[in-house]
Amino acid sequence: MTASSSTSDINGPLTGIKVLDWTIWQFGPVSTSMMGDMGADVIKIESLDGDPSRGLARASSMKMNLGEGRIAYFETCNRNKRSIAVDLKTGPGRQIIYDLCKESDVFVQNFRSGVAERLGLGYEKLRKINSKLIYGSANGYGPFGPDANQPSFDGCGQARSGLMISATQDNQEYPTQITQGVSDQIGGIMLCQGILAALVSRSIKGIGQKVETSHLSANMWLQGLGVTMSLLQGGAGFSAYNRTEPVNPLSNVYRTSDGRFIMMMHLQPDPYWEPLLEAMELPQFIADPRYKDMVSRSHNSAEVVALLDKRFMEKTAAEWDATFRAFPTDFIYSLVQTVQDLPYDPQVIANDFITKFDHPVLGEVQMCNHPSIYSETPAGIWKEAPEVGQHTEQILVDELGYSWDDIARLQKVGTIL
């Protein structure tokens, strides 16, 4: 399926919902781009010089410049939006937002606590304009407490929440920072989820409300299983995975002869042990009392891993994949893939998890698609990320009733582009 920049076929689950998106970088923009995927009309409110992510030159080792003034980071986080560029430090600039709020369903911002209030765009101000408004707010560490006003970026969320340590092996000198802005990404996902729940509540109770999500809370919830199980046991912690001596050798990663890896995930391994040995042509170990059940294998896990290591290195990943698929037992495993492998994965292709998009500037491109599939109201990529203030005049004239004289006056005093 190839998406296009036409919006005539939009029928997503949020079609008819208007979102005012005053967010920057990744955390906030991800939440609103997801709403745009679902059909919401998302108006991105930018300063006159635009979202700072428009100027990002690199993200880790990856260059951002796509040519024609397009930045990969911004394109990724801001698809399915229109842009209005306004100087919010001016009274007329704020009035434009107030006017938009009257007919909007959602307002989202991800600035440090207190910034929105100082600019007259806090929840208490906007709820007086529209009592049914859902106000989404994202920050680093939550709205209360001694660090409520502290700035935060992705790495801070990973660090404070324990995620970096969760990704770190015991013998590492420094903690592991996971790439690709995962802390921002899960924060945006959780903010979107909270706003959707508030919209449902509004449809039932008829009231608006404020929804607040933070790097800290979202990344704790990402690890919610471990956090809560630890709490239930008085603070016991998860140890890092020990690949050479795991508790369960059938839940472990193994290298193949072509340098690839296979992740085995048999959490109830006993029914799979004998079939696995048969599939891997290791029948001599079936009757070995050292490996007869999970407890025995746990006590001798280093030996089990060593024998499986040796055998896995005798075939390629594709050969093992074919072997396991042909065997009557449904083994639970996966090939370990890179991000670059995903466009060629037959499951990704069959489910359109990566979709083609006709970008008016870049031509046909591929993008990671919306993660959920809706049987009656499909989500999708409807339009490219906007240029700074691309839709300012259109919105002011067509939706707020401003005259062209009003536009000229606002441009002259520097309120809009």
Tab-separated table of C-alpha atoms in Angstrom:
chain	number	residue	atom	x	y	z
A	1	MET	CA	0.000	0.000	0.000
A	2	THR	CA	1.298	3.425	-0.904
A	3	ALA	CA	0.131	6.428	1.060
A	4	SER	CA	-0.158	9.825	-0.549
A	5	SER	CA	-0.374	13.409	0.582
A	6	SER	CA	-4.112	13.512	-0.197
A	7	THR	CA	-6.353	13.866	2.844
A	8	SER	CA	-9.617	13.104	1.046
A	9	ASP	CA	-9.695	9.469	2.184
A	10	ILE	CA	-8.949	10.027	5.868
A	11	ASN	CA	-11.262	7.844	7.947
A	12	GLY	CA	-9.112	7.074	10.971
A	13	PRO	CA	-10.510	6.549	14.481
A	14	LEU	CA	-9.782	10.187	15.425
A	15	THR	CA	-11.248	11.772	12.290
A	16	GLY	CA	-13.077	14.924	13.393
A	17	ILE	CA	-10.806	15.560	16.390
A	18	LYS	CA	-8.745	18.776	16.305
A	19	VAL	CA	-5.414	18.832	18.133
A	20	LEU	CA	-3.273	21.876	18.926
A	21	ASP	CA	0.304	20.661	19.119
A	22	TRP	CA	2.676	23.041	20.924
A	23	THR	CA	5.514	20.530	21.270
A	24	ILE	CA	9.167	20.246	20.282
A	25	TRP	CA	11.809	17.580	19.714
A	26	GLN	CA	10.469	13.993	20.025
A	27	PHE	CA	8.531	13.303	23.243
A	28	GLY	CA	5.553	15.560	22.518
A	29	PRO	CA	5.604	15.395	18.700
A	30	VAL	CA	5.439	11.587	18.721
A	31	SER	CA	2.186	11.699	20.684
A	32	THR	CA	0.562	14.122	18.271
A	33	SER	CA	1.873	12.429	15.117
A	34	MET	CA	0.205	9.234	16.359
A	35	MET	CA	-3.042	11.172	16.667
A	36	GLY	CA	-2.486	12.474	13.148
A	37	ASP	CA	-1.981	8.897	11.949
A	38	MET	CA	-5.388	8.132	13.445
A	39	GLY	CA	-7.013	10.917	11.444
A	40	ALA	CA	-6.936	13.854	13.851
A	41	ASP	CA	-6.423	17.335	12.401
A	42	VAL	CA	-3.150	18.282	14.095
A	43	ILE	CA	-2.048	21.926	13.998
A	44	LYS	CA	1.577	22.292	15.039
A	45	ILE	CA	2.190	25.615	16.789
A	46	GLU	CA	5.757	26.765	16.168
A	47	SER	CA	7.831	29.797	17.000
A	48	LEU	CA	8.802	31.968	14.044
A	49	ASP	CA	12.110	30.106	13.730
A	50	GLY	CA	10.419	26.727	14.095
A	51	ASP	CA	10.764	23.619	16.238
A	52	PRO	CA	14.469	23.408	17.244
A	53	SER	CA	14.639	19.867	15.870
A	54	ARG	CA	14.458	21.371	12.375
A	55	GLY	CA	18.101	22.339	12.873
A	56	LEU	CA	19.361	18.956	14.058
A	57	ALA	CA	22.456	17.958	12.104
A	58	ARG	CA	23.090	14.453	13.467
A	59	ALA	CA	21.447	11.883	15.709
A	60	SER	CA	24.209	9.604	16.980
A	61	SER	CA	25.935	8.366	13.805
A	62	MET	CA	23.071	9.219	11.463
A	63	LYS	CA	23.010	12.350	9.330
A	64	MET	CA	19.736	14.236	9.329
A	65	ASN	CA	19.791	16.286	6.137
A	66	LEU	CA	17.558	14.751	3.451
A	67	GLY	CA	18.034	17.658	1.060
A	68	GLU	CA	15.570	20.352	0.025
A	69	GLY	CA	15.641	21.660	3.593
A	70	ARG	CA	14.126	18.462	4.993
A	71	ILE	CA	15.447	16.939	8.228
A	72	ALA	CA	14.906	13.223	8.901
A	73	TYR	CA	14.273	13.724	12.621
A	74	PHE	CA	11.614	16.372	12.067
A	75	GLU	CA	9.974	14.485	9.188
A	76	THR	CA	9.684	11.385	11.362
A	77	CYS	CA	8.130	13.092	14.376
A	78	ASN	CA	5.824	15.545	12.611
A	79	ARG	CA	4.046	13.806	9.758
A	80	ASN	CA	0.298	14.299	9.399
A	81	LYS	CA	0.387	17.854	10.748
A	82	ARG	CA	-0.184	21.419	9.608
A	83	SER	CA	2.081	24.205	10.872
A	84	ILE	CA	1.234	27.657	12.137
A	85	ALA	CA	4.130	29.933	13.136
A	86	VAL	CA	3.244	32.455	15.841
A	87	ASP	CA	5.159	34.660	18.288
A	88	LEU	CA	3.509	33.630	21.542
A	89	LYS	CA	5.214	36.416	23.451
A	90	THR	CA	2.822	38.873	21.816
A	91	GLY	CA	-0.792	39.439	22.755
A	92	PRO	CA	-2.098	38.947	19.204
A	93	GLY	CA	-0.068	35.761	18.937
A	94	ARG	CA	-1.624	34.316	22.081
A	95	GLN	CA	-5.061	35.446	20.908
A	96	ILE	CA	-4.683	33.306	17.800
A	97	ILE	CA	-4.159	30.255	20.025
A	98	TYR	CA	-7.095	31.230	22.236
A	99	ASP	CA	-9.283	31.464	19.152
A	100	LEU	CA	-8.133	28.045	17.992
A	101	CYS	CA	-8.752	26.569	21.441
A	102	LYS	CA	-12.439	27.460	21.258
A	103	GLU	CA	-12.984	24.862	18.535
A	104	SER	CA	-10.288	22.331	19.461
A	105	ASP	CA	-10.494	19.061	21.354
A	106	VAL	CA	-6.899	18.645	22.509
A	107	PHE	CA	-3.970	20.907	23.398
A	108	VAL	CA	-0.541	19.332	23.943
A	109	GLN	CA	2.696	20.871	25.218
A	110	ASN	CA	5.994	19.423	26.477
A	111	PHE	CA	7.807	22.399	27.952
A	112	ARG	CA	9.301	22.572	31.434
A	113	SER	CA	6.797	23.098	34.212
A	114	GLY	CA	5.856	26.767	34.429
A	115	VAL	CA	6.708	27.756	30.845
A	116	ALA	CA	3.155	27.370	29.527
A	117	GLU	CA	1.750	29.273	32.479
A	118	ARG	CA	4.166	32.173	32.007
A	119	LEU	CA	3.103	32.479	28.378
A	120	GLY	CA	-0.597	32.325	29.187
A	121	LEU	CA	-1.062	28.819	27.774
A	122	GLY	CA	-1.422	26.817	30.978
A	123	TYR	CA	-4.324	24.497	31.639
A	124	GLU	CA	-6.192	26.832	33.985
A	125	LYS	CA	-6.172	29.584	31.367
A	126	LEU	CA	-7.220	27.403	28.436
A	127	ARG	CA	-9.953	25.525	30.310
A	128	LYS	CA	-11.695	28.867	30.840
A	129	ILE	CA	-11.813	29.263	27.062
A	130	ASN	CA	-12.925	25.658	26.425
A	131	SER	CA	-14.102	23.658	29.417
A	132	LYS	CA	-14.115	20.405	27.432
A	133	LEU	CA	-10.515	20.751	26.264
A	134	ILE	CA	-8.173	17.813	26.910
A	135	TYR	CA	-4.828	19.325	27.909
A	136	GLY	CA	-1.815	17.024	27.499
A	137	SER	CA	1.399	17.922	29.299
A	138	ALA	CA	4.749	16.130	29.124
A	139	ASN	CA	7.868	16.837	31.150
A	140	GLY	CA	10.876	15.114	32.631
A	141	TYR	CA	10.032	14.028	36.127
A	142	GLY	CA	6.355	14.673	36.840
A	143	PRO	CA	4.404	17.796	37.848
A	144	PHE	CA	5.183	17.599	41.578
A	145	GLY	CA	8.259	17.219	43.754
A	146	PRO	CA	11.671	18.887	44.003
A	147	ASP	CA	12.638	18.157	40.371
A	148	ALA	CA	9.348	19.079	38.701
A	149	ASN	CA	10.997	22.064	37.011
A	150	GLN	CA	14.188	20.293	35.942
A	151	PRO	CA	14.846	19.984	32.181
A	152	SER	CA	15.094	16.530	30.651
A	153	PHE	CA	15.991	14.863	27.377
A	154	ASP	CA	15.832	11.232	26.289
A	155	GLY	CA	19.022	10.082	28.039
A	156	CYS	CA	17.871	11.643	31.301
A	157	GLY	CA	14.677	9.593	31.179
A	158	GLN	CA	16.649	6.411	30.580
A	159	ALA	CA	19.037	7.224	33.403
A	160	ARG	CA	16.566	8.313	36.084
A	161	SER	CA	14.103	5.466	35.478
A	162	GLY	CA	16.618	2.632	35.695
A	163	LEU	CA	16.319	1.766	32.000
A	164	MET	CA	20.039	2.274	31.339
A	165	ILE	CA	20.998	-0.147	34.083
A	166	SER	CA	18.390	-2.644	32.871
A	167	ALA	CA	20.172	-2.657	29.502
A	168	THR	CA	23.638	-2.997	31.044
A	169	GLN	CA	25.640	-6.186	31.561
A	170	ASP	CA	27.274	-6.802	34.927
A	171	ASN	CA	30.817	-6.552	33.585
A	172	GLN	CA	30.361	-3.222	31.775
A	173	GLU	CA	32.314	-0.214	32.974
A	174	TYR	CA	29.583	2.277	31.962
A	175	PRO	CA	25.782	1.960	31.687
A	176	THR	CA	24.240	1.381	28.252
A	177	GLN	CA	22.274	4.186	26.639
A	178	ILE	CA	19.768	2.713	24.226
A	179	THR	CA	19.771	4.475	20.861
A	180	GLN	CA	16.939	5.986	18.798
A	181	GLY	CA	15.316	8.056	21.520
A	182	VAL	CA	13.413	5.183	23.133
A	183	SER	CA	12.724	7.171	26.301
A	184	ASP	CA	11.129	9.953	24.262
A	185	GLN	CA	9.280	7.418	22.125
A	186	ILE	CA	7.641	5.552	25.011
A	187	GLY	CA	6.885	8.908	26.638
A	188	GLY	CA	5.062	10.031	23.499
A	189	ILE	CA	3.176	6.740	23.262
A	190	MET	CA	2.018	6.983	26.877
A	191	LEU	CA	1.032	10.635	26.485
A	192	CYS	CA	-1.054	9.694	23.447
A	193	GLN	CA	-2.670	6.853	25.386
A	194	GLY	CA	-3.547	9.181	28.248
A	195	ILE	CA	-5.090	11.758	25.937
A	196	LEU	CA	-7.156	9.093	24.165
A	197	ALA	CA	-8.457	7.859	27.525
A	198	ALA	CA	-9.412	11.431	28.454
A	199	LEU	CA	-11.272	11.808	25.143
A	200	VAL	CA	-13.225	8.642	25.895
A	201	SER	CA	-13.996	9.929	29.381
A	202	ARG	CA	-15.161	13.234	27.920
A	203	SER	CA	-17.545	11.416	25.599
A	204	ILE	CA	-19.063	9.691	28.639
A	205	LYS	CA	-18.916	12.412	31.307
A	206	GLY	CA	-18.837	15.541	29.176
A	207	ILE	CA	-15.822	17.082	30.901
A	208	GLY	CA	-12.311	18.023	29.861
A	209	GLN	CA	-9.210	17.456	31.960
A	210	LYS	CA	-5.448	17.696	32.140
A	211	VAL	CA	-3.318	14.634	31.350
A	212	GLU	CA	0.312	14.606	32.511
A	213	THR	CA	3.045	12.169	31.514
A	214	SER	CA	6.779	12.278	32.189
A	215	HIS	CA	9.997	10.636	31.065
A	216	LEU	CA	10.275	9.126	34.529
A	217	SER	CA	6.761	7.674	34.740
A	218	ALA	CA	6.666	6.388	31.153
A	219	ASN	CA	10.034	4.653	31.400
A	220	MET	CA	9.136	3.168	34.759
A	221	TRP	CA	5.964	1.786	33.167
A	222	LEU	CA	8.008	0.408	30.264
A	223	GLN	CA	9.715	-1.674	32.972
A	224	GLY	CA	6.532	-1.983	35.014
A	225	LEU	CA	6.749	-5.760	35.339
A	226	GLY	CA	10.187	-5.615	36.924
A	227	VAL	CA	9.460	-2.544	39.055
A	228	THR	CA	6.310	-4.022	40.577
A	229	MET	CA	7.692	-7.528	41.047
A	230	SER	CA	10.642	-5.949	42.833
A	231	LEU	CA	8.324	-3.978	45.099
A	232	LEU	CA	6.294	-7.085	45.889
A	233	GLN	CA	9.491	-8.736	47.130
A	234	GLY	CA	10.836	-5.925	49.252
A	235	GLY	CA	13.137	-4.406	46.653
A	236	ALA	CA	14.658	-7.492	45.046
A	237	GLY	CA	16.253	-6.572	41.733
A	238	PHE	CA	16.558	-8.108	38.292
A	239	SER	CA	20.101	-9.149	37.527
A	240	ALA	CA	21.475	-8.622	34.044
A	241	TYR	CA	21.135	-11.523	31.636
A	242	ASN	CA	24.008	-13.972	31.988
A	243	ARG	CA	24.307	-15.524	28.552
A	244	THR	CA	26.892	-18.155	29.472
A	245	GLU	CA	25.170	-19.307	32.684
A	246	PRO	CA	21.481	-18.415	32.365
A	247	VAL	CA	18.829	-19.742	34.698
A	248	ASN	CA	17.085	-21.171	31.629
A	249	PRO	CA	19.381	-22.073	28.699
A	250	LEU	CA	16.345	-22.372	26.419
A	251	SER	CA	15.659	-18.673	26.962
A	252	ASN	CA	18.933	-17.413	25.574
A	253	VAL	CA	20.643	-16.045	22.475
A	254	TYR	CA	22.935	-18.153	20.271
A	255	ARG	CA	25.334	-17.315	17.432
A	256	THR	CA	25.130	-19.136	14.091
A	257	SER	CA	27.860	-19.949	11.585
A	258	ASP	CA	27.221	-16.823	9.491
A	259	GLY	CA	27.622	-14.488	12.464
A	260	ARG	CA	23.902	-13.965	13.034
A	261	PHE	CA	21.977	-14.729	16.218
A	262	ILE	CA	18.885	-16.670	17.217
A	263	MET	CA	16.889	-15.790	20.319
A	264	MET	CA	15.286	-18.812	21.961
A	265	MET	CA	12.344	-17.974	24.261
A	266	HIS	CA	10.992	-21.156	25.839
A	267	LEU	CA	9.804	-19.882	29.209
A	268	GLN	CA	8.337	-23.315	29.996
A	269	PRO	CA	11.229	-25.291	28.536
A	270	ASP	CA	10.601	-28.881	29.624
A	271	PRO	CA	8.147	-29.788	26.800
A	272	TYR	CA	10.604	-28.369	24.264
A	273	TRP	CA	13.889	-29.880	25.485
A	274	GLU	CA	13.616	-33.308	23.883
A	275	PRO	CA	12.137	-32.046	20.568
A	276	LEU	CA	14.851	-29.391	20.380
A	277	LEU	CA	17.603	-31.967	20.796
A	278	GLU	CA	15.980	-34.084	18.112
A	279	ALA	CA	15.670	-31.119	15.721
A	280	MET	CA	19.274	-30.134	16.363
A	281	GLU	CA	20.435	-33.761	15.954
A	282	LEU	CA	21.718	-34.066	19.504
A	283	PRO	CA	19.800	-37.202	20.616
A	284	GLN	CA	22.680	-38.421	22.772
A	285	PHE	CA	21.790	-35.832	25.407
A	286	ILE	CA	18.104	-36.717	25.723
A	287	ALA	CA	18.681	-39.344	28.409
A	288	ASP	CA	21.429	-37.385	30.186
A	289	PRO	CA	20.264	-36.937	33.818
A	290	ARG	CA	22.139	-33.619	34.071
A	291	TYR	CA	19.677	-32.075	31.618
A	292	LYS	CA	16.440	-33.970	32.252
A	293	ASP	CA	14.388	-31.001	33.457
A	294	MET	CA	14.574	-27.253	33.979
A	295	VAL	CA	16.016	-27.532	37.500
A	296	SER	CA	18.760	-29.890	36.353
A	297	ARG	CA	19.595	-27.748	33.337
A	298	SER	CA	19.703	-24.662	35.544
A	299	HIS	CA	22.292	-26.337	37.779
A	300	ASN	CA	24.329	-27.243	34.706
A	301	SER	CA	23.471	-24.280	32.522
A	302	ALA	CA	27.044	-23.476	31.497
A	303	GLU	CA	27.386	-26.975	30.030
A	304	VAL	CA	24.034	-26.734	28.240
A	305	VAL	CA	24.950	-23.392	26.716
A	306	ALA	CA	28.331	-24.720	25.627
A	307	LEU	CA	26.840	-27.695	23.790
A	308	LEU	CA	24.138	-25.562	22.150
A	309	ASP	CA	26.730	-22.923	21.237
A	310	LYS	CA	28.815	-25.535	19.472
A	311	ARG	CA	25.867	-26.967	17.572
A	312	PHE	CA	24.366	-23.599	16.531
A	313	MET	CA	27.740	-22.638	15.031
A	314	GLU	CA	27.478	-25.527	12.577
A	315	LYS	CA	24.653	-23.980	10.504
A	316	THR	CA	23.624	-20.558	9.275
A	317	ALA	CA	20.713	-18.659	10.792
A	318	ALA	CA	18.607	-19.356	7.694
A	319	GLU	CA	19.378	-23.072	7.895
A	320	TRP	CA	18.364	-23.235	11.547
A	321	ASP	CA	15.242	-21.252	10.783
A	322	ALA	CA	14.310	-23.758	8.080
A	323	THR	CA	15.086	-26.683	10.416
A	324	PHE	CA	12.895	-25.354	13.217
A	325	ARG	CA	10.020	-24.468	10.881
A	326	ALA	CA	10.032	-27.964	9.339
A	327	PHE	CA	9.923	-29.747	12.704
A	328	PRO	CA	6.490	-30.757	14.106
A	329	THR	CA	7.066	-28.831	17.351
A	330	ASP	CA	6.323	-25.107	17.299
A	331	PHE	CA	9.588	-23.807	18.707
A	332	ILE	CA	9.500	-20.325	20.196
A	333	TYR	CA	12.392	-18.348	18.765
A	334	SER	CA	13.273	-15.427	16.531
A	335	LEU	CA	16.128	-14.375	14.327
A	336	VAL	CA	17.861	-11.322	15.781
A	337	GLN	CA	17.473	-8.482	13.288
A	338	THR	CA	18.806	-4.991	12.827
A	339	VAL	CA	16.618	-2.004	12.043
A	340	GLN	CA	18.010	-2.208	8.517
A	341	ASP	CA	16.645	-5.761	8.177
A	342	LEU	CA	13.058	-4.744	8.862
A	343	PRO	CA	12.036	-3.525	5.367
A	344	TYR	CA	12.822	-7.025	4.042
A	345	ASP	CA	11.046	-8.974	6.785
A	346	PRO	CA	8.074	-10.779	5.182
A	347	GLN	CA	5.900	-10.123	8.248
A	348	VAL	CA	6.675	-6.419	8.134
A	349	ILE	CA	5.815	-6.388	4.429
A	350	ALA	CA	2.610	-8.429	4.769
A	351	ASN	CA	1.254	-6.201	7.546
A	352	ASP	CA	2.440	-2.900	6.060
A	353	PHE	CA	4.387	-2.097	9.228
A	354	ILE	CA	6.681	-0.097	6.965
A	355	THR	CA	4.704	1.778	4.366
A	356	LYS	CA	5.509	3.735	1.242
A	357	PHE	CA	4.625	7.393	1.109
A	358	ASP	CA	4.588	9.838	-1.800
A	359	HIS	CA	6.412	12.828	-0.340
A	360	PRO	CA	5.887	15.980	-2.446
A	361	VAL	CA	9.524	17.031	-2.038
A	362	LEU	CA	11.479	13.806	-1.498
A	363	GLY	CA	9.480	11.553	-3.808
A	364	GLU	CA	8.527	8.031	-2.761
A	365	VAL	CA	9.899	7.249	0.684
A	366	GLN	CA	9.347	4.563	3.279
A	367	MET	CA	8.292	5.274	6.861
A	368	CYS	CA	7.493	3.225	9.939
A	369	ASN	CA	3.724	2.903	9.899
A	370	HIS	CA	1.237	3.431	12.734
A	371	PRO	CA	1.598	0.407	15.066
A	372	SER	CA	-2.079	-0.579	15.308
A	373	ILE	CA	-4.368	-1.981	12.626
A	374	TYR	CA	-8.024	-0.857	12.684
A	375	SER	CA	-10.507	-2.978	10.744
A	376	GLU	CA	-12.993	-0.174	9.984
A	377	THR	CA	-11.116	3.114	10.506
A	378	PRO	CA	-7.581	2.654	9.182
A	379	ALA	CA	-4.700	4.803	10.331
A	380	GLY	CA	-2.071	5.964	7.874
A	381	ILE	CA	0.323	8.609	6.668
A	382	TRP	CA	-1.803	11.305	5.121
A	383	LYS	CA	0.679	14.113	4.586
A	384	GLU	CA	4.310	15.020	5.035
A	385	ALA	CA	5.734	17.059	7.894
A	386	PRO	CA	5.022	20.754	7.221
A	387	GLU	CA	7.415	23.596	6.581
A	388	VAL	CA	7.587	26.293	9.260
A	389	GLY	CA	4.303	28.187	9.244
A	390	GLN	CA	3.214	26.531	6.001
A	391	HIS	CA	-0.474	26.701	6.913
A	392	THR	CA	-0.578	29.911	8.964
A	393	GLU	CA	-2.514	31.993	6.463
A	394	GLN	CA	-4.839	29.139	5.547
A	395	ILE	CA	-5.778	28.518	9.175
A	396	LEU	CA	-6.231	32.174	10.065
A	397	VAL	CA	-8.333	33.001	7.014
A	398	ASP	CA	-10.329	29.818	6.459
A	399	GLU	CA	-10.849	28.672	10.045
A	400	LEU	CA	-10.675	31.788	12.208
A	401	GLY	CA	-12.121	34.329	9.803
A	402	TYR	CA	-9.125	36.678	9.735
A	403	SER	CA	-9.021	39.075	6.788
A	404	TRP	CA	-6.031	39.524	4.508
A	405	ASP	CA	-5.599	42.972	6.047
A	406	ASP	CA	-5.342	41.242	9.429
A	407	ILE	CA	-2.709	38.915	7.994
A	408	ALA	CA	-0.672	41.797	6.617
A	409	ARG	CA	-0.851	43.668	9.931
A	410	LEU	CA	0.257	40.622	11.940
A	411	GLN	CA	3.121	39.987	9.558
A	412	LYS	CA	4.240	43.580	9.706
A	413	VAL	CA	4.552	43.570	13.512
A	414	GLY	CA	6.274	40.152	13.525
A	415	THR	CA	3.471	38.135	15.145
A	416	ILE	CA	3.338	35.615	12.288
A	417	LEU	CA	5.569	34.776	9.342
